[in-house]
Structure formats: C-alpha cells, structure tokens
CSV table of C-alpha atoms in Angstrom, one decimal:
chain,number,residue,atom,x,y,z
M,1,UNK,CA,35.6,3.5,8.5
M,2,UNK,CA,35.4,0.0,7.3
M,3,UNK,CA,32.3,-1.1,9.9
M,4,UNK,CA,30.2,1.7,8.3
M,5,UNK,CA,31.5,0.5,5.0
M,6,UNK,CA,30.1,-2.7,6.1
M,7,UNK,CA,26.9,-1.5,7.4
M,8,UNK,CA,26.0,0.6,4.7
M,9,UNK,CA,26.8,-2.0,1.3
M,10,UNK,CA,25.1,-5.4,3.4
M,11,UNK,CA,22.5,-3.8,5.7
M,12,UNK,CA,20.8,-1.7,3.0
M,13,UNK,CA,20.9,-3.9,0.2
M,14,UNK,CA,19.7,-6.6,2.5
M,15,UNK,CA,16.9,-4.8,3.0
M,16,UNK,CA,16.1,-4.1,-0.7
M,17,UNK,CA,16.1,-7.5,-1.8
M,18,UNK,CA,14.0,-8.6,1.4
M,19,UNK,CA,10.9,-6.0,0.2
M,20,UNK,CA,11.6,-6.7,-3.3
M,21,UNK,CA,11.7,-10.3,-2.6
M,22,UNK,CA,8.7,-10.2,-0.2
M,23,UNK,CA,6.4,-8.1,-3.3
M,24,UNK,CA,8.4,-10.8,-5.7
M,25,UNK,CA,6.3,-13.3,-3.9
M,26,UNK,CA,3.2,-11.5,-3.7
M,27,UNK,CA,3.1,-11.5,-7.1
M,28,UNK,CA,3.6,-15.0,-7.9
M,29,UNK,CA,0.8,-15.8,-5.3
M,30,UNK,CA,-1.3,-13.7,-7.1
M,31,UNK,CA,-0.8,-15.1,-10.4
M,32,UNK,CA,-1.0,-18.1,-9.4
M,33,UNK,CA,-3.4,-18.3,-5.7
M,34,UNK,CA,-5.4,-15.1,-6.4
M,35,UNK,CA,-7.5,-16.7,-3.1
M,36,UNK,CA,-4.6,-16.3,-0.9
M,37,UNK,CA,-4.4,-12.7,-1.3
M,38,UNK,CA,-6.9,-9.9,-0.3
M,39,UNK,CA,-6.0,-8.4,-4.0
M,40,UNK,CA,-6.9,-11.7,-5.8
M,41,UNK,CA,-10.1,-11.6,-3.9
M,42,UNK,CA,-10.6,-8.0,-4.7
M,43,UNK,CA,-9.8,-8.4,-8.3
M,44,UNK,CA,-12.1,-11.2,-8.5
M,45,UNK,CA,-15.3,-9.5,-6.7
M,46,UNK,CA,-14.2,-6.6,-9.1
M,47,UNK,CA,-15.2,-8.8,-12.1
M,48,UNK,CA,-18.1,-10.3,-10.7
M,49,UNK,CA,-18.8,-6.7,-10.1
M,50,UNK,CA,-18.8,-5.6,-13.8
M,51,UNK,CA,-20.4,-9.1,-14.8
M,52,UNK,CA,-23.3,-8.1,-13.0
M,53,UNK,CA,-23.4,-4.4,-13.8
M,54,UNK,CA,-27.2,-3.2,-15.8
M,55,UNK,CA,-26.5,-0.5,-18.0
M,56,UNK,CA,-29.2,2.1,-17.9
M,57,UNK,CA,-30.0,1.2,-14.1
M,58,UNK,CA,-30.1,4.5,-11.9
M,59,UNK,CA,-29.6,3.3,-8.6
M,60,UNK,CA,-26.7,1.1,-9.9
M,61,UNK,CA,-25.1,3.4,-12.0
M,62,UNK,CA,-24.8,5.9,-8.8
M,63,UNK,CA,-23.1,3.1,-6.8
M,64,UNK,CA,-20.9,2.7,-9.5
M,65,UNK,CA,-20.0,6.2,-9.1
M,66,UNK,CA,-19.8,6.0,-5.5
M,67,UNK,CA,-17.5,3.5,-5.4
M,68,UNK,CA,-15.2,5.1,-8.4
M,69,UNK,CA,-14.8,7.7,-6.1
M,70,UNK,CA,-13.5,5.6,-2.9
M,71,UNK,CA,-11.1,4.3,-5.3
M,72,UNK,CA,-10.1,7.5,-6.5
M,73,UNK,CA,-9.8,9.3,-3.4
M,74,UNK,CA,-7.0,6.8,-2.0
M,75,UNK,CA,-5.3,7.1,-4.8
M,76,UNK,CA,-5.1,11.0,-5.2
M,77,UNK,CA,-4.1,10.8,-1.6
M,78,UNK,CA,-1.3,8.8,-2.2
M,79,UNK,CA,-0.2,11.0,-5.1
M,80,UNK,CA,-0.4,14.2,-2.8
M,81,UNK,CA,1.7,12.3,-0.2
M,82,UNK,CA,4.4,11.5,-2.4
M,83,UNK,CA,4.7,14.7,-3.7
M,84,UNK,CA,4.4,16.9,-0.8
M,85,UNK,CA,7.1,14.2,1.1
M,86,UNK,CA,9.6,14.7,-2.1
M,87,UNK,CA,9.5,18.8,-1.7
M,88,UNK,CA,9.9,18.0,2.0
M,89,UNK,CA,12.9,15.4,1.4
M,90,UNK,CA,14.4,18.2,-0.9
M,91,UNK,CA,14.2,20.7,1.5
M,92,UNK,CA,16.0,19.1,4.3
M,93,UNK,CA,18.7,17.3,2.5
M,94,UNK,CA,20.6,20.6,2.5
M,95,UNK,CA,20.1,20.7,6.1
M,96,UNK,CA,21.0,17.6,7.0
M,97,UNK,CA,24.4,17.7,4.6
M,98,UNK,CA,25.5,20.6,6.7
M,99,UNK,CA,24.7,18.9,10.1
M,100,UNK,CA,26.1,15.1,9.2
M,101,UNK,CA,29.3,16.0,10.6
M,102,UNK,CA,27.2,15.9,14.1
M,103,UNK,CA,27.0,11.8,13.4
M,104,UNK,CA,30.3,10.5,14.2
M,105,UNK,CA,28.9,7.1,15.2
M,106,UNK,CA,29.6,4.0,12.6
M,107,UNK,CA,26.1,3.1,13.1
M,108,UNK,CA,24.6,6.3,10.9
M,109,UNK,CA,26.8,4.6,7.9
M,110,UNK,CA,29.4,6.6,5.8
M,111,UNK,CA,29.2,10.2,5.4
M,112,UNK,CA,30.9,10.7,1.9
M,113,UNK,CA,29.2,12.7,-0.4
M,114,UNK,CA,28.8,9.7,-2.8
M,115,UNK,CA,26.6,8.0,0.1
M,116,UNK,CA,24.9,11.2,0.7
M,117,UNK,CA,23.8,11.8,-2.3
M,118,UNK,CA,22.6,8.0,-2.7
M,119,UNK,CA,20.7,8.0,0.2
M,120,UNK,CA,18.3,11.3,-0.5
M,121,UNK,CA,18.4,9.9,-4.4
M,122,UNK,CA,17.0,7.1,-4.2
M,123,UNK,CA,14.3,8.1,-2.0
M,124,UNK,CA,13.6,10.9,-3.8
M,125,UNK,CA,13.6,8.5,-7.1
M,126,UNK,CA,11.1,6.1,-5.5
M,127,UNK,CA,8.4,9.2,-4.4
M,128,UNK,CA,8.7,10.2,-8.3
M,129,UNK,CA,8.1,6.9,-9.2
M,130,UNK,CA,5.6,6.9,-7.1
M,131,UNK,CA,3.2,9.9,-8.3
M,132,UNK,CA,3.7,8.5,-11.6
M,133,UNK,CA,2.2,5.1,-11.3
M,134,UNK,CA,-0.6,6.4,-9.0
M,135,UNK,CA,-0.9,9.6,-11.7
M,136,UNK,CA,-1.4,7.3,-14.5
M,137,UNK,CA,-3.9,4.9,-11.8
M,138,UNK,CA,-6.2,7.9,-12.0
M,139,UNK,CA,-6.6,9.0,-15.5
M,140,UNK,CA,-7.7,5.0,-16.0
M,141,UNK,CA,-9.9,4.8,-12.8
M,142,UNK,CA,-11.7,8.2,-14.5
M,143,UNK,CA,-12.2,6.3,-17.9
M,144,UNK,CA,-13.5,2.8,-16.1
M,145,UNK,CA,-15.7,5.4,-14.3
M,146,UNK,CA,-17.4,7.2,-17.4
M,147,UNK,CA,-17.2,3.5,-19.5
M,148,UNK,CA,-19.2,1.7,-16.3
M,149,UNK,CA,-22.2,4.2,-17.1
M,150,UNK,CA,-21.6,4.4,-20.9
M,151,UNK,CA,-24.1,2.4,-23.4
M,152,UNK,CA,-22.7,0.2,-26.0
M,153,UNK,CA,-20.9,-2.6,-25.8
M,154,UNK,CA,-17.9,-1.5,-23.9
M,155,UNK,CA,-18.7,-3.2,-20.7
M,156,UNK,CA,-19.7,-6.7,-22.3
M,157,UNK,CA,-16.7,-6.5,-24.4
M,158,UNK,CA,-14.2,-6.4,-21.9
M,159,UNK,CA,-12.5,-3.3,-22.5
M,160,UNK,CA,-14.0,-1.7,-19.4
M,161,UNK,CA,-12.7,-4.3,-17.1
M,162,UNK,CA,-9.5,-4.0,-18.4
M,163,UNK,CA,-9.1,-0.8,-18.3
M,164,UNK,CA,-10.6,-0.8,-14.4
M,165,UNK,CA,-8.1,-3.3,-13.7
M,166,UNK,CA,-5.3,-1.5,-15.0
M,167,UNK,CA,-6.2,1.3,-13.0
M,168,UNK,CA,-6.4,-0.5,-9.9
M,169,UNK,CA,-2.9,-1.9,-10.3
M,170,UNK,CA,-1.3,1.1,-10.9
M,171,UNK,CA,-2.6,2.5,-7.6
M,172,UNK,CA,-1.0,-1.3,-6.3
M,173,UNK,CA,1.6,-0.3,-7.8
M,174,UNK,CA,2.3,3.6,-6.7
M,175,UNK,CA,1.4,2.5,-3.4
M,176,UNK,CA,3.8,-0.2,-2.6
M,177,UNK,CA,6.9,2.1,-3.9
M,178,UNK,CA,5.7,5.0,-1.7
M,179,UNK,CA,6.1,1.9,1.1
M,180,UNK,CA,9.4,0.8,0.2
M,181,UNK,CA,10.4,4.8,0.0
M,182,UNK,CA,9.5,4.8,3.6
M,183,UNK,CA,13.1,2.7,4.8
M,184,UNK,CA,14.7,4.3,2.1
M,185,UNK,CA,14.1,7.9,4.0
M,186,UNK,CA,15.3,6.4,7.5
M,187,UNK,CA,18.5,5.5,5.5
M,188,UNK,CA,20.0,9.5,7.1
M,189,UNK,CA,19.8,7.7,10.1
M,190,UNK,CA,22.0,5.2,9.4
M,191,UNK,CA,21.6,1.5,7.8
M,192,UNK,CA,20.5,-0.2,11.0
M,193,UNK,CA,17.2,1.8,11.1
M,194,UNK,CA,16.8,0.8,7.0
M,195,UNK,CA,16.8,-2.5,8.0
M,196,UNK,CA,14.7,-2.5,10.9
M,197,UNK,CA,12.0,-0.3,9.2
M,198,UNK,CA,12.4,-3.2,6.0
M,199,UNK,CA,11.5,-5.9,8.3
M,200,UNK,CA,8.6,-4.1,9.8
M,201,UNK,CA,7.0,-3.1,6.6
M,202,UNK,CA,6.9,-6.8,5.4
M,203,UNK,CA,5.6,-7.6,8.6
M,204,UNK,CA,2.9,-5.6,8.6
M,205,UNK,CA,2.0,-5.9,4.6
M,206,UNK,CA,2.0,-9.0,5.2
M,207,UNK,CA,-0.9,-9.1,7.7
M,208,UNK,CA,-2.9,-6.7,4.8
M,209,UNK,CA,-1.8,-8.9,1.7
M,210,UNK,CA,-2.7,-12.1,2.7
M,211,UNK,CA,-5.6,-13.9,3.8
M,212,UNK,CA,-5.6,-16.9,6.3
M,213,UNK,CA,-5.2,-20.4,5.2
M,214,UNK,CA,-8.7,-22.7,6.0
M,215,UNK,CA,-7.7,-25.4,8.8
M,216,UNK,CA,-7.8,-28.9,7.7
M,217,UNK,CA,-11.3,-29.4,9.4
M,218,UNK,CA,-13.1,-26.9,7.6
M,219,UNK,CA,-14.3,-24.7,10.3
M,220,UNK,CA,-14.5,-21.1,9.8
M,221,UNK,CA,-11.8,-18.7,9.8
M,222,UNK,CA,-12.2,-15.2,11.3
M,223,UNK,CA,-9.0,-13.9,11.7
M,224,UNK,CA,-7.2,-11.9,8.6
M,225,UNK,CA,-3.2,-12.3,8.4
C-alpha cells in the first residue's frame, strides 16, 4: 500500500507541474520572444493582417470570411471533443469503479474511493474547463468576423483586433487544457502511464510551439521544432 501511495502523490503531481511548467514557459516566451513561438508569429501576421485589411473590398472581405471560418471550425471541433469525451468519461467511471478490484498491481496507484473519485474529477473538471474557454473563443471569433467586414472605425480603432485576439486565445487556451486532460484520463491506469503521457505531450507541443533558433552564420533554416 505505501508504493502506490508513493506513486500516486509524486508521479502525478510530477507530472502536473511539468505541463504547467512547460505552458508556464511558453508563456513567458511569448511575452517576451513572440519570434520564438509559432503563436507570436501568428499573432503578429494576424495584426499585419488587420493593418492591411480595405473595408469595402469584395474579394478581401470574402477571404476574411474564409479564413474566420478555418478558425472557427477548429475550435467548434475542440468544443464537441471535450464534450462528447466528458459524457464518455462519465459513462465509464461507473464501470471502471466496479471492475478496479481486477487491478491488484501497485503500479495502477491506490484504489480508495477518495483516489477514485480524484482521478475521473479532475479530468472531467479539465474537459468542462475546456468547452468553456473554447465556447467563449467562438462567440468572439463571430464578432471579429462580422467587425472585419463592418464600416466605421472599428477596425482602425483597435477594437476589432482586440477582440480577434481575444478570441484566438481562448481557443489557445481551451485547447491546451483539453491536452493536459489527455494524461489526466490515463490516470485509471495507474500513475506511471500519467507520467509517461506528460512527458510525451510536452515533447510533442513542443515541436508545434516553437520555432527553430537561426545558426550563428545566418543560413536558412528549414526545419520547424
């Protein structure tokens, strides 16, 4: 009993504070590199973007429109995902409760009912958070769309880029917590796999969120990391 104790209270906050640490980081580089980052390069392009919109202009007022949708088709998706995974999640916890006594190994992590309980919680608290932020991500990526094609001096102003930012950082946002949900699921499988699937997904955001650093020599890079 006291190796799954171990397992469960080191291995799984371990591998909290190593994706919270990891986004932690992300955001500083952000603030402060935006360069480094494919986000920081989008967010820039983004206001070049709306710099350079002509209000009035057909053909650009359909790419807007176009590309609105892109934007808001990723993020719907991720709100359906969430949801439909937290019914799922729901749905098997009973399941799995009545078949946990088939895991007698220390490496699936305690069994008690306060554990149980924790683990399906706080994945299920992460989906919700989830479908929130990417929820609220698409009621502003609706308004930047209708204020990109709207006369008046809403685009010149600023407001519209604001609001189009906001939206596209809670989609960020929603996004990256239905990430970290993702190890947080694996946790009925004990708190090895938790930490496993923790290191993986900074791995592999990694290789998405940041760009590659320019060699001292100035040649060109073409590889993404």
């Amino acid at each position: 009993m006291g190796v799954t104790a171990y397992l469960d209270t080191i291995l799984v906050p371990l591998s909290l504070f190593i994706t919270v640490g990891y986004h932690a980081y992300l955001c500083h580089t952000i603030k402060n590199k935006p360069s480094r980052t494919t986000y920081g390069i989008s967010k820039l392009r983004r206001t070049a973007w709306c710099l350079n919109l002509n209000q009035g202009d057909a053909s650009k007022a359909m790419l807007t429109v176009q590309s609105m949708r892109n934007a808001l088709m990723a993020t719907i998706l991720t709100a359906s995902i969430t949801i439909l995974v937290n019914l799922a999640l729901a749905a098997l916890t009973n399941n799995a409760y009545n078949a946990s006594h088939l895991f007698n190994s220390g490496l699936f992590g305690s069994k008690s009912d306060k554990i149980f309980i924790l683990k399906y919680g706080s994945a299920s608290i992460c989906l919700v958070i989830s479908f929130v932020f990417s929820s609220m991500a698409i009621g502003f990526l609706i308004d930047a769309n209708f204020l990109m094609n709207a006369y008046g001096d809403f685009l010149s102003g600023g407001y519209t880029q604001t609001i189009l930012e906001k939206g596209f950082t809670l989609a960020l946002v929603g996004n990256r917590v239905l990430c970290v949900a993702v190890p947080l699921m694996l946790w009925m499988l004990g708190p090895v796999p938790v930490f496993l699937a923790s290191l993986a997904l900074v791995f592999v955001l990694h290789g998405f969120d940041f760009v590659c650093k320019f060699p001292e020599n100035h040649k060109q890079c073409n590889t993404v990391k």
